Tab-separated table of C-alpha atoms in Angstrom:
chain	number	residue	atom	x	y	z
Z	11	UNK	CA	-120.675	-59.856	119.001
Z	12	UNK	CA	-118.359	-56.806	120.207
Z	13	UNK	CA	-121.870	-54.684	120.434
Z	14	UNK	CA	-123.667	-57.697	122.568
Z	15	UNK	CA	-120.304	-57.476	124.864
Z	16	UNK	CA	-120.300	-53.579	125.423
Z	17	UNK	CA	-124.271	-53.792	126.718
Z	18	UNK	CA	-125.111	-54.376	130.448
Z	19	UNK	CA	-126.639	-56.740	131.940
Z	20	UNK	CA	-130.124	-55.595	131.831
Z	21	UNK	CA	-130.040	-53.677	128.395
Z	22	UNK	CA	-128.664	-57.465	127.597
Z	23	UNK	CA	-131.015	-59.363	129.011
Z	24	UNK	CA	-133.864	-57.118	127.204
Z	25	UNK	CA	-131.683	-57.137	123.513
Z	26	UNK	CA	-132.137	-61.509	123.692
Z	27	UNK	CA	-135.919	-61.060	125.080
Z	28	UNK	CA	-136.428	-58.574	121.950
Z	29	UNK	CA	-134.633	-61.194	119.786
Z	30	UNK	CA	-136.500	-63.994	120.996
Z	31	UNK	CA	-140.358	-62.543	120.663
Z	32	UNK	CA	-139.461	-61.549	116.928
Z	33	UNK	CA	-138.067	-65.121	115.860
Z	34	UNK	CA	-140.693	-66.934	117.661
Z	35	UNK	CA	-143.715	-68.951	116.146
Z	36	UNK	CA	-146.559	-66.151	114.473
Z	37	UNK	CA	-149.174	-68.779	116.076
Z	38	UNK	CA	-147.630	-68.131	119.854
Z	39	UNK	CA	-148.296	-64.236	119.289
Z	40	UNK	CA	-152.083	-64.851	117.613
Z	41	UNK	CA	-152.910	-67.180	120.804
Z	42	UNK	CA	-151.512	-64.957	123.050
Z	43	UNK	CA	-153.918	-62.809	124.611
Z	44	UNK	CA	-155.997	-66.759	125.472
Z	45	UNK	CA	-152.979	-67.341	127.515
Z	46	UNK	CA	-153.013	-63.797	129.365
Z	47	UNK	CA	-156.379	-64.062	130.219
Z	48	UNK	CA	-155.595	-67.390	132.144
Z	49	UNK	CA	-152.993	-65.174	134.272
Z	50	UNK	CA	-154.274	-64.625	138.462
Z	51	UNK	CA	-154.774	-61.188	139.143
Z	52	UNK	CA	-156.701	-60.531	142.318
Z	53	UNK	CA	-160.696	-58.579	141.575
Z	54	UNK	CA	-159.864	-55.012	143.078
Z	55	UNK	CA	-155.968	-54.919	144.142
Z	56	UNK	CA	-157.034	-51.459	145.488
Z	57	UNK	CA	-159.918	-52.737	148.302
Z	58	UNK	CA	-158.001	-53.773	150.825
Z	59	UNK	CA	-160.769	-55.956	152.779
Z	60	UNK	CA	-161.602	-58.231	149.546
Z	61	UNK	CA	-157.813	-58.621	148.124
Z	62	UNK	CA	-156.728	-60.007	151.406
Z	63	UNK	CA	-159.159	-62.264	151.361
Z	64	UNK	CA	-158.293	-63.463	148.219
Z	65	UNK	CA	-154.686	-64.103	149.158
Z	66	UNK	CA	-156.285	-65.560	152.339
Z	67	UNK	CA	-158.418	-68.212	150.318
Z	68	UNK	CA	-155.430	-68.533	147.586
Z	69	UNK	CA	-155.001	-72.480	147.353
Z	70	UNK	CA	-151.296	-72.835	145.049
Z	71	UNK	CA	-151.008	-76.237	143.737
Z	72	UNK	CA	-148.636	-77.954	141.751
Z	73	UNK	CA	-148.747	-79.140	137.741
Z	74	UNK	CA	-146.355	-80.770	136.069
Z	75	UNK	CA	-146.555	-80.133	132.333
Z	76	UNK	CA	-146.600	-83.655	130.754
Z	77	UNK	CA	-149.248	-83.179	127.890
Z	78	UNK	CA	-149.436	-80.686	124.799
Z	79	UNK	CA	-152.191	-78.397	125.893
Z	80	UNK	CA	-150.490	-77.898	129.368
Z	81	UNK	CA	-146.602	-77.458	127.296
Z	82	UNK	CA	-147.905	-75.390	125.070
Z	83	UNK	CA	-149.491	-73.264	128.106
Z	84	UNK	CA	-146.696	-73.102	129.594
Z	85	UNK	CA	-144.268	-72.782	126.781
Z	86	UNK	CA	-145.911	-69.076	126.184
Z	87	UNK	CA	-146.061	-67.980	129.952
Z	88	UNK	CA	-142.269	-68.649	129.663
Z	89	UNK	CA	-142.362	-66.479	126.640
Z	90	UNK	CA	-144.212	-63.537	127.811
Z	91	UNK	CA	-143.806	-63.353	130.853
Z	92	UNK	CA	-140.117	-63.779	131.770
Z	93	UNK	CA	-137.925	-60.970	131.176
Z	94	UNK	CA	-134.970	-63.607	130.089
Z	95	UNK	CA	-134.985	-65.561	127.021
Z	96	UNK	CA	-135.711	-69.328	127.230
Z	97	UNK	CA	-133.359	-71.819	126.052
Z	98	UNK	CA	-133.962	-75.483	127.395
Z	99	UNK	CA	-130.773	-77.695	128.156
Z	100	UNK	CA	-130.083	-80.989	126.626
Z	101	UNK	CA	-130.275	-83.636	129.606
Z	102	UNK	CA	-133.307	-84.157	132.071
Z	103	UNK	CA	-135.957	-81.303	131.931
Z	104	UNK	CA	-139.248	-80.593	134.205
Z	105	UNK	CA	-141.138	-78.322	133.361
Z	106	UNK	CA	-143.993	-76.829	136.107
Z	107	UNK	CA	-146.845	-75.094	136.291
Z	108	UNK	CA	-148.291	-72.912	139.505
Z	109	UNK	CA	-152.059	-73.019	139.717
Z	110	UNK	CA	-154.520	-71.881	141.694
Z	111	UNK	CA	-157.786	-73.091	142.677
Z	112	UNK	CA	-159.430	-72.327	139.638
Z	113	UNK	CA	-156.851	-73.041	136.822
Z	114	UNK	CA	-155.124	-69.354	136.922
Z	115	UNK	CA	-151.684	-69.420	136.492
Z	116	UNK	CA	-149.659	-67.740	139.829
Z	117	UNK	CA	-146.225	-68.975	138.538
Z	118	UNK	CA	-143.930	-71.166	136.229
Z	119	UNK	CA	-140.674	-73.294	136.558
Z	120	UNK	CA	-138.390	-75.881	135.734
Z	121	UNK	CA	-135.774	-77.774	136.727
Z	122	UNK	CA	-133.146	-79.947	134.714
Z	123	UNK	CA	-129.839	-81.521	135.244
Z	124	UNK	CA	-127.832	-79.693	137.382
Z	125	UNK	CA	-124.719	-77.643	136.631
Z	126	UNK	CA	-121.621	-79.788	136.433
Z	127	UNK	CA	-118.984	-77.556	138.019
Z	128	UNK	CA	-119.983	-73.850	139.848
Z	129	UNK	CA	-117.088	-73.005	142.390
Z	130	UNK	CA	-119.232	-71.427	145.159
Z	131	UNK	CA	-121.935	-74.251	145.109
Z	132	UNK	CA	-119.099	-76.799	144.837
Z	133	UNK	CA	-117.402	-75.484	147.843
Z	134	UNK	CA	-121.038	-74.976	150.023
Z	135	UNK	CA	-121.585	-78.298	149.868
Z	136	UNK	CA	-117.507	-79.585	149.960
Z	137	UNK	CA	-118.465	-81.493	146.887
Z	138	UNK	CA	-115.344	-83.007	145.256
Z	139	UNK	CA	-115.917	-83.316	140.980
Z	140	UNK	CA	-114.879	-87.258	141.518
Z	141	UNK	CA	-118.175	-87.948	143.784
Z	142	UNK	CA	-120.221	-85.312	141.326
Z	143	UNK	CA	-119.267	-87.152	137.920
Z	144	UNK	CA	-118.443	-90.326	139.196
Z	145	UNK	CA	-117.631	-92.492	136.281
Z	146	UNK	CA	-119.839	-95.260	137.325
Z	147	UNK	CA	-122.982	-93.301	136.351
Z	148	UNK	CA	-123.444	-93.100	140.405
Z	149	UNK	CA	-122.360	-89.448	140.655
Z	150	UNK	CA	-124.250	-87.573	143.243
Z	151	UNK	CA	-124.684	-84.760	140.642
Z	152	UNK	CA	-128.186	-87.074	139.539
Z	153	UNK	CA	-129.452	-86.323	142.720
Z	154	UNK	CA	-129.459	-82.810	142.558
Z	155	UNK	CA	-130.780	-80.439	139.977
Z	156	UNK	CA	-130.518	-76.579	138.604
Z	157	UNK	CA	-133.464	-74.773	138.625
Z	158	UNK	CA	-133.470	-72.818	134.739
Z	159	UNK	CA	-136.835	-71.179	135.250
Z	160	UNK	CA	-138.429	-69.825	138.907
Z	161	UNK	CA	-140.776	-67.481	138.404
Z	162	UNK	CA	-144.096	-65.640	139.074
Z	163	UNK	CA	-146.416	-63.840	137.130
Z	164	UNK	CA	-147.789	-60.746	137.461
Z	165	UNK	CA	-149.062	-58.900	139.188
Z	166	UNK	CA	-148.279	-61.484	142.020
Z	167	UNK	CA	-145.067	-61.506	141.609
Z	168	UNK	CA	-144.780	-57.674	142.536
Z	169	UNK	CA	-147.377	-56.823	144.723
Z	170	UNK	CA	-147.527	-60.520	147.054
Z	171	UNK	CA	-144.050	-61.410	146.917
Z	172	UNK	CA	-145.241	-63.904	144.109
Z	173	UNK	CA	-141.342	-64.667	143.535
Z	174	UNK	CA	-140.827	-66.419	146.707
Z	175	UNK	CA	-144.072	-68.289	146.766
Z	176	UNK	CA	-143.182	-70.093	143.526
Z	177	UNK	CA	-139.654	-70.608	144.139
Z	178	UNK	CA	-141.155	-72.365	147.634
Z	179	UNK	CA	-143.344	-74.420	146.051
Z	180	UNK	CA	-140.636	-75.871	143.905
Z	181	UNK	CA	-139.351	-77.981	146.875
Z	182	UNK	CA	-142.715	-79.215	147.210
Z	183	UNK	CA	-143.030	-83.170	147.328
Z	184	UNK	CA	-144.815	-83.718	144.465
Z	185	UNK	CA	-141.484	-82.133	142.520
Z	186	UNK	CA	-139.441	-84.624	144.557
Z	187	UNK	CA	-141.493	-87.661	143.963
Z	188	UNK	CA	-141.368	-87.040	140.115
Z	189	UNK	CA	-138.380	-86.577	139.843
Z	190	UNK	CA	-137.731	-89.856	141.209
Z	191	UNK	CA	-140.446	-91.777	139.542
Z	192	UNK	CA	-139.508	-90.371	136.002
Z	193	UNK	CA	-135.696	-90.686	136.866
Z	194	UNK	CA	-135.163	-93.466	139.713
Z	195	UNK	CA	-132.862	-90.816	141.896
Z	196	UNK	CA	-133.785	-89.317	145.041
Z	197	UNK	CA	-133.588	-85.554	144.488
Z	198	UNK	CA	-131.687	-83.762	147.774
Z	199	UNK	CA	-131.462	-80.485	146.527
Z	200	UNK	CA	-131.502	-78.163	143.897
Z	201	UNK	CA	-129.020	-74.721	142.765
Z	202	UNK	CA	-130.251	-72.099	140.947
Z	203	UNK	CA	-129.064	-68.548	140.401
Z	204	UNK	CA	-130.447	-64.888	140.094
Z	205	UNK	CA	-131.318	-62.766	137.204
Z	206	UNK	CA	-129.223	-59.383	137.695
Z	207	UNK	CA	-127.556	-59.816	140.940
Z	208	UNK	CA	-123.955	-58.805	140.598
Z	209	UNK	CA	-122.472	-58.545	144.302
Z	210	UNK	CA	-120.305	-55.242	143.543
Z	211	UNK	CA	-123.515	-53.763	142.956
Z	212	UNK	CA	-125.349	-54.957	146.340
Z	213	UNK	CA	-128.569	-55.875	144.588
Z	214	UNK	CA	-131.084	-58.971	146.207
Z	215	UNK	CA	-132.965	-61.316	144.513
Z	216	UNK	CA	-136.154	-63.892	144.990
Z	217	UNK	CA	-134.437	-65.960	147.087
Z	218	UNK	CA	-133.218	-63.258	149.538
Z	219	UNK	CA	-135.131	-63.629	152.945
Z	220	UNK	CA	-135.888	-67.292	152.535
Z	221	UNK	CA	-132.734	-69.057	154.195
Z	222	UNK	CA	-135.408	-72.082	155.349
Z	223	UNK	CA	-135.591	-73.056	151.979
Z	224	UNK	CA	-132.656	-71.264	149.841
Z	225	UNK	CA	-129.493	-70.978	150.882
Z	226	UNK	CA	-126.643	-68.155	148.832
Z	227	UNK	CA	-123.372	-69.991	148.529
Z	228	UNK	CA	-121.930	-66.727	146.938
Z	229	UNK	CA	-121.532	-65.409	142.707
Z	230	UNK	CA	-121.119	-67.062	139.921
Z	231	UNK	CA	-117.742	-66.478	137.285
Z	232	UNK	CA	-120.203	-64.973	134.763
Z	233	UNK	CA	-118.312	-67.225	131.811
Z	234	UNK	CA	-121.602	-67.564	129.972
Z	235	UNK	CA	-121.073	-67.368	126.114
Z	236	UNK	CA	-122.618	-64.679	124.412
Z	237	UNK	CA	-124.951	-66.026	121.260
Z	238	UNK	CA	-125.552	-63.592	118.421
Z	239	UNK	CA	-128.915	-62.630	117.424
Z	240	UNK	CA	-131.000	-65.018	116.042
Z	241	UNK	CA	-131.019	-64.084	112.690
Z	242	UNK	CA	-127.424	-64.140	112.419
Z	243	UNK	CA	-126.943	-67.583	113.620
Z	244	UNK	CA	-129.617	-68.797	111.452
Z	245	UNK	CA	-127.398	-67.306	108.471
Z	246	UNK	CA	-124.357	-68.812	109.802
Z	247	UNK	CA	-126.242	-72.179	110.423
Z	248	UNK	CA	-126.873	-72.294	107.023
Z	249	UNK	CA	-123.846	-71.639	105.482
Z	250	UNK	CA	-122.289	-74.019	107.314
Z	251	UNK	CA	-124.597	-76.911	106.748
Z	252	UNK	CA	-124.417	-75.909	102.896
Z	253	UNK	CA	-120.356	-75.248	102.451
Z	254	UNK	CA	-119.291	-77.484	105.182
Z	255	UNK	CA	-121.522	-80.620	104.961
Z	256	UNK	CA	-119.530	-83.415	105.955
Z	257	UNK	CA	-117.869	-81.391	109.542
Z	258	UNK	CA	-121.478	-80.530	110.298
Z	259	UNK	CA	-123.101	-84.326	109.833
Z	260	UNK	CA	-120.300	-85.513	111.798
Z	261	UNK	CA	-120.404	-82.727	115.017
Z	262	UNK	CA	-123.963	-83.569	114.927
Z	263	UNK	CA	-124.307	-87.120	114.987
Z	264	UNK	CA	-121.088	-87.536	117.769
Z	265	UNK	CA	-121.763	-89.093	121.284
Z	266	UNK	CA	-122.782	-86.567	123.419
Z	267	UNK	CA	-121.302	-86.615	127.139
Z	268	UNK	CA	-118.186	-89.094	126.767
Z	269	UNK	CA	-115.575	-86.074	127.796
Z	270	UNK	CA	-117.735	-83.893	130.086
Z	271	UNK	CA	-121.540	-82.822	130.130
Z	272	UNK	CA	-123.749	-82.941	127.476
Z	273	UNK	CA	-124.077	-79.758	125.257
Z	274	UNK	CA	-127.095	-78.408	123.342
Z	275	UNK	CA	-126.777	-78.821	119.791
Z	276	UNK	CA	-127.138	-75.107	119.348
Z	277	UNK	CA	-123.981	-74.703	121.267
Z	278	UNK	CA	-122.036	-77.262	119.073
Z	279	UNK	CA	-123.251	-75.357	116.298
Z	280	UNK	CA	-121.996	-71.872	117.596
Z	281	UNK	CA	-119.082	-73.316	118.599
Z	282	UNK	CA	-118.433	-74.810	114.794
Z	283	UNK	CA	-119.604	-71.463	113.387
Z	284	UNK	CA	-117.228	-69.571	116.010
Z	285	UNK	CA	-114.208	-71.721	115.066
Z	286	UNK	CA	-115.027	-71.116	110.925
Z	287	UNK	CA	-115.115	-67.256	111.491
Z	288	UNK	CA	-111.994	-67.217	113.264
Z	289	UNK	CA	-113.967	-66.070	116.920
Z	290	UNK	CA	-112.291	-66.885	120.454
Z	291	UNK	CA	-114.925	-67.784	122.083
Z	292	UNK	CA	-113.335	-67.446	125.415
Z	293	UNK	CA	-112.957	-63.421	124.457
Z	294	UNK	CA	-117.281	-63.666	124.028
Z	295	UNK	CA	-118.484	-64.708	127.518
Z	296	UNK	CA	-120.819	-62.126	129.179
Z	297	UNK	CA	-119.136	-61.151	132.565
Z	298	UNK	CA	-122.620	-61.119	134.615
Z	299	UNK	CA	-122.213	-62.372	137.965
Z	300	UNK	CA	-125.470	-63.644	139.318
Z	301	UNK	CA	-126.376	-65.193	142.921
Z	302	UNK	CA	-125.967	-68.550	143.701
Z	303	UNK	CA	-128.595	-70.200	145.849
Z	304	UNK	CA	-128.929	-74.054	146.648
Z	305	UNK	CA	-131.957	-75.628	148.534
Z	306	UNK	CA	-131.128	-78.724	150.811
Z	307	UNK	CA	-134.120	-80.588	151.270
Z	308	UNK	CA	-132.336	-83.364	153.822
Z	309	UNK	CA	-130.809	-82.402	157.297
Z	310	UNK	CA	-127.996	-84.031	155.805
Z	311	UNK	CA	-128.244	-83.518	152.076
Z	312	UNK	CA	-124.496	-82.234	151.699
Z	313	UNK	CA	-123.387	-85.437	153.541
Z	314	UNK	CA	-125.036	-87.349	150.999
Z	315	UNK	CA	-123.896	-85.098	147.990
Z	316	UNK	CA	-120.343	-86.316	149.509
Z	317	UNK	CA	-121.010	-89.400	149.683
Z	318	UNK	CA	-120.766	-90.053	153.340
Z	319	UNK	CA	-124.029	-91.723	154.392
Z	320	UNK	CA	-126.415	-93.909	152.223
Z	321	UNK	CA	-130.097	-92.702	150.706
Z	322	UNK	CA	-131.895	-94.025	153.994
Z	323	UNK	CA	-130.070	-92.172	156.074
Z	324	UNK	CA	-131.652	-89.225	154.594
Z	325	UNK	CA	-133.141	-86.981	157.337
Z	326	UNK	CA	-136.683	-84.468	155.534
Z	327	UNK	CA	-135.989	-81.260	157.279
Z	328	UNK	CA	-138.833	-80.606	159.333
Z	329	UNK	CA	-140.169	-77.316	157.446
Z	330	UNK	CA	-140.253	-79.141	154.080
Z	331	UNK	CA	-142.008	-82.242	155.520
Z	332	UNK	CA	-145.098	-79.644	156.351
Z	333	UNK	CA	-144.727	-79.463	152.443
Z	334	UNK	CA	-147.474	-76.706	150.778
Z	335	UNK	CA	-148.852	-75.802	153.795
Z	336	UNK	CA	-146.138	-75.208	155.599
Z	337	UNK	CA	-145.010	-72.537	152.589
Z	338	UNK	CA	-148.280	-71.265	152.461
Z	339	UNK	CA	-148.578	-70.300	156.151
Z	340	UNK	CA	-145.261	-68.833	155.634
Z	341	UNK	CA	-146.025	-66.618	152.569
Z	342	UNK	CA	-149.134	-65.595	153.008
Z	343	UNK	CA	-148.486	-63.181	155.870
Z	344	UNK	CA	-145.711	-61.837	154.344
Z	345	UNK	CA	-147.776	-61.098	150.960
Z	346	UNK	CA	-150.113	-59.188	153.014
Z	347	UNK	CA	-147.362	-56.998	154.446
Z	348	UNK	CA	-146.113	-56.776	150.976
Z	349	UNK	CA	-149.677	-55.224	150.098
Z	350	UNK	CA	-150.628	-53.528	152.655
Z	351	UNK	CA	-146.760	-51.372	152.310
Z	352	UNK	CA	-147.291	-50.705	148.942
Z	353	UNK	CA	-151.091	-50.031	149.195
Z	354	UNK	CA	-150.011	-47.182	151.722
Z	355	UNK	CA	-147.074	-46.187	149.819
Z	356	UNK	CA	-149.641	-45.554	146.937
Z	357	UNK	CA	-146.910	-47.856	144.379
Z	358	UNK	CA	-149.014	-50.873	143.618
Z	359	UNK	CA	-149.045	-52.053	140.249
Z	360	UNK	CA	-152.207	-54.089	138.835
Z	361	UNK	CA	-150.818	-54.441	135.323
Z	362	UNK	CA	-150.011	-58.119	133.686
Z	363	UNK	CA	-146.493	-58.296	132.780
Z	364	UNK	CA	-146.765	-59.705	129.308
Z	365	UNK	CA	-144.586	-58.974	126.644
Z	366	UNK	CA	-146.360	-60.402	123.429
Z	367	UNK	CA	-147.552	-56.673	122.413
Z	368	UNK	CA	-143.232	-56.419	122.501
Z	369	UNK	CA	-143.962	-58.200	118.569
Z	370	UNK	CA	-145.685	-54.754	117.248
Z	371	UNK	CA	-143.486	-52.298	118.643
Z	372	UNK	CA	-140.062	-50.154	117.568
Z	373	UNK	CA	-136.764	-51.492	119.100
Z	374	UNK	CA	-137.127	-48.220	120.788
Z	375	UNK	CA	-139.970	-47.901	122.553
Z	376	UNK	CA	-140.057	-51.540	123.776
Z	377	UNK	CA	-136.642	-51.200	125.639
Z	378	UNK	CA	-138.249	-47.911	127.156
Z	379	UNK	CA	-141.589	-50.578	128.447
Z	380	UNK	CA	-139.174	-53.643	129.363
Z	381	UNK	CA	-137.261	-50.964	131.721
Z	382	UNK	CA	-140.149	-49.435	133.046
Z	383	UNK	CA	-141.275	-52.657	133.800
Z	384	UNK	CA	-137.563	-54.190	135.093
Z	385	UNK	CA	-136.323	-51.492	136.443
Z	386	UNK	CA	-132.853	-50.067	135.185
């Protein structure tokens, strides 16, 4: 735990992505060059005249993942293809897939239920915790929700500003008709934050450039627990389920959400191993800012966060009412720019990002490929 706090944020971030491809299933790994295959990559990225075209005739649509061939899919995109490691929260979860017109994969996402309490969001919107967690079960916090995963792959992402694309499509209608049908709220808005950014440092993100659609309300604390390697808690896990049986039945069969939001198991499990070994968990929280974004779909959505006009008073802003078209004939200039700048500047990069040949390699010379690939 003291050697997890002492690492930066990126050497971090790559330590759990190492972590995570070595505990994960051996049948993700053996499947996983199927799943590359299925990733968008345009015919020639260096012939200018036929890759435009491509991103010219590039038809993004929504999929939301909602049988096991498409979660599994998607499930090792998240895996290989994210440089963060994937945890999903307790609560409501969507997860998405970004297609194109013949089934490759441009992008991933998800979106759950939202974070209870983040200061600069909070204070954006003027949302006061008693309208948020109402105790009715009418707190506005069901209409909004926290985007967990926003992402491209590559070499979209790079090259075509892939990043923004999918993070656009996420407002899409089809997102905010689901989540109503599956969870009878009308969605307003969502947060979501960035990977690296810490604001001392002056660094941008996705979601920079995109103030139609993504809003930054400012940093977040960075008061994030840090979670030991996986093989440690595992250990931990069962030594407490052996030694302390009775504690461990009880934590995990309690009501979840009757004092504040709902917490992952894996959490309550930490939190009972933290407690045995005599660990402050408050002295274990990472310390990485990141940006704070929030997308109001409604002229009025923080007026109805606040609970000062009713759901049909609810005004569509006018860009997301042109829904995927409207994105698209936003993006799609801008992704040629993108190319055509780094097609001059002679820095495009064709490659895939995928990190499943991460499983074969030393500790060493993977960090040395996740930074050449991230950036340091």
């Amino acid at each position: 735990m003291d050697y997890l706090k002492t690492l930066s944020v990126k050497e971090f971030t790559f330590r759990k992505k190492w972590d995570e491809i070595h505990s994960c299933y051996s049948s993700f790994i053996s499947n996983s060059d199927a799943i590359k295959a299925k990733i968008w990559r345009p015919t020639d990225i260096n012939n200018q005249e036929s890759t435009i075209k491509e991103i010219e005739f590039l038809k993004p649509r929504i999929v939301i993942v909602d049988n096991p061939t498409d979660e599994q899919n998607w499930l090792q995109v998240r895996l290989f293809c994210h440089s963060a490691e994937y945890e999903q929260t307790p609560g409501r979860y969507v997860k998405i897939l970004v297609l194109d017109q013949n089934d490759k994969i441009l992008g991933f996402c998800a979106i759950a239920s939202d974070i209870p309490s983040m200061k600069c969001r909070d204070e954006f919107i003027g949302w006061s915790k008693e309208i948020r967690m109402a105790r009715d079960g009418k707190g506005t916090l069901l209409n909004s929700a926290v985007g967990t995963t926003i992402a491209p792959t590559q070499p979209l992402g790079y090259n075509f500003l892939g990043g923004k694309l999918i993070a656009a499509m996420l407002t899409s209608k089809l997102v905010r008709d689901y989540w109503f049908q599956k969870y009878n709220n009308v969605l307003v808005g969502i947060t979501t934050t960035s990977l690296y950014e810490n604001e001392k440092k002056n660094q941008g993100s996705q979601y920079d450039g995109m103030e139609w659609c993504w809003k930054k309300c400012g940093v977040s604390a960075g008061k994030v627990p840090i979670k030991p390697d996986e093989s440690i808690y595992k250990k931990w896990h069962y030594w407490i389920k052996e030694n302390n049986s009775e504690a461990y039945l009880k934590m995990m069969t309690q009501k979840e959400g009757v004092k504040g939001p709902v917490t992952s198991a894996k959490m309550r499990i930490l939190n009972m191993i933290f407690s045995f070994s005599d660990i402050k968990t408050q002295l274990y929280n990472h310390g990485f800012s990141r940006g704070v974004y929030f997308s109001s779909f409604y002229e009025n959505t923080k007026e109805f966060l606040c609970g000062k006009i009713k759901e049909e008073n609810l005004i569509l802003k006018p860009r997301f009412a042109e829904d995927i078209n409207g994105i698209l004939n936003w993006w799609k200039p801008k992704a040629t720019n993108r190319y055509k700048k780094l097609r001059e500047d002679g820095r495009l990069n064709p490659e895939k990002l995928f990190y499943n040949g991460m499983y074969e390699m030393t500790y060493e010379r993977a960090k040395d490929r996740y930074f050449k690939d991230v950036g340091r």
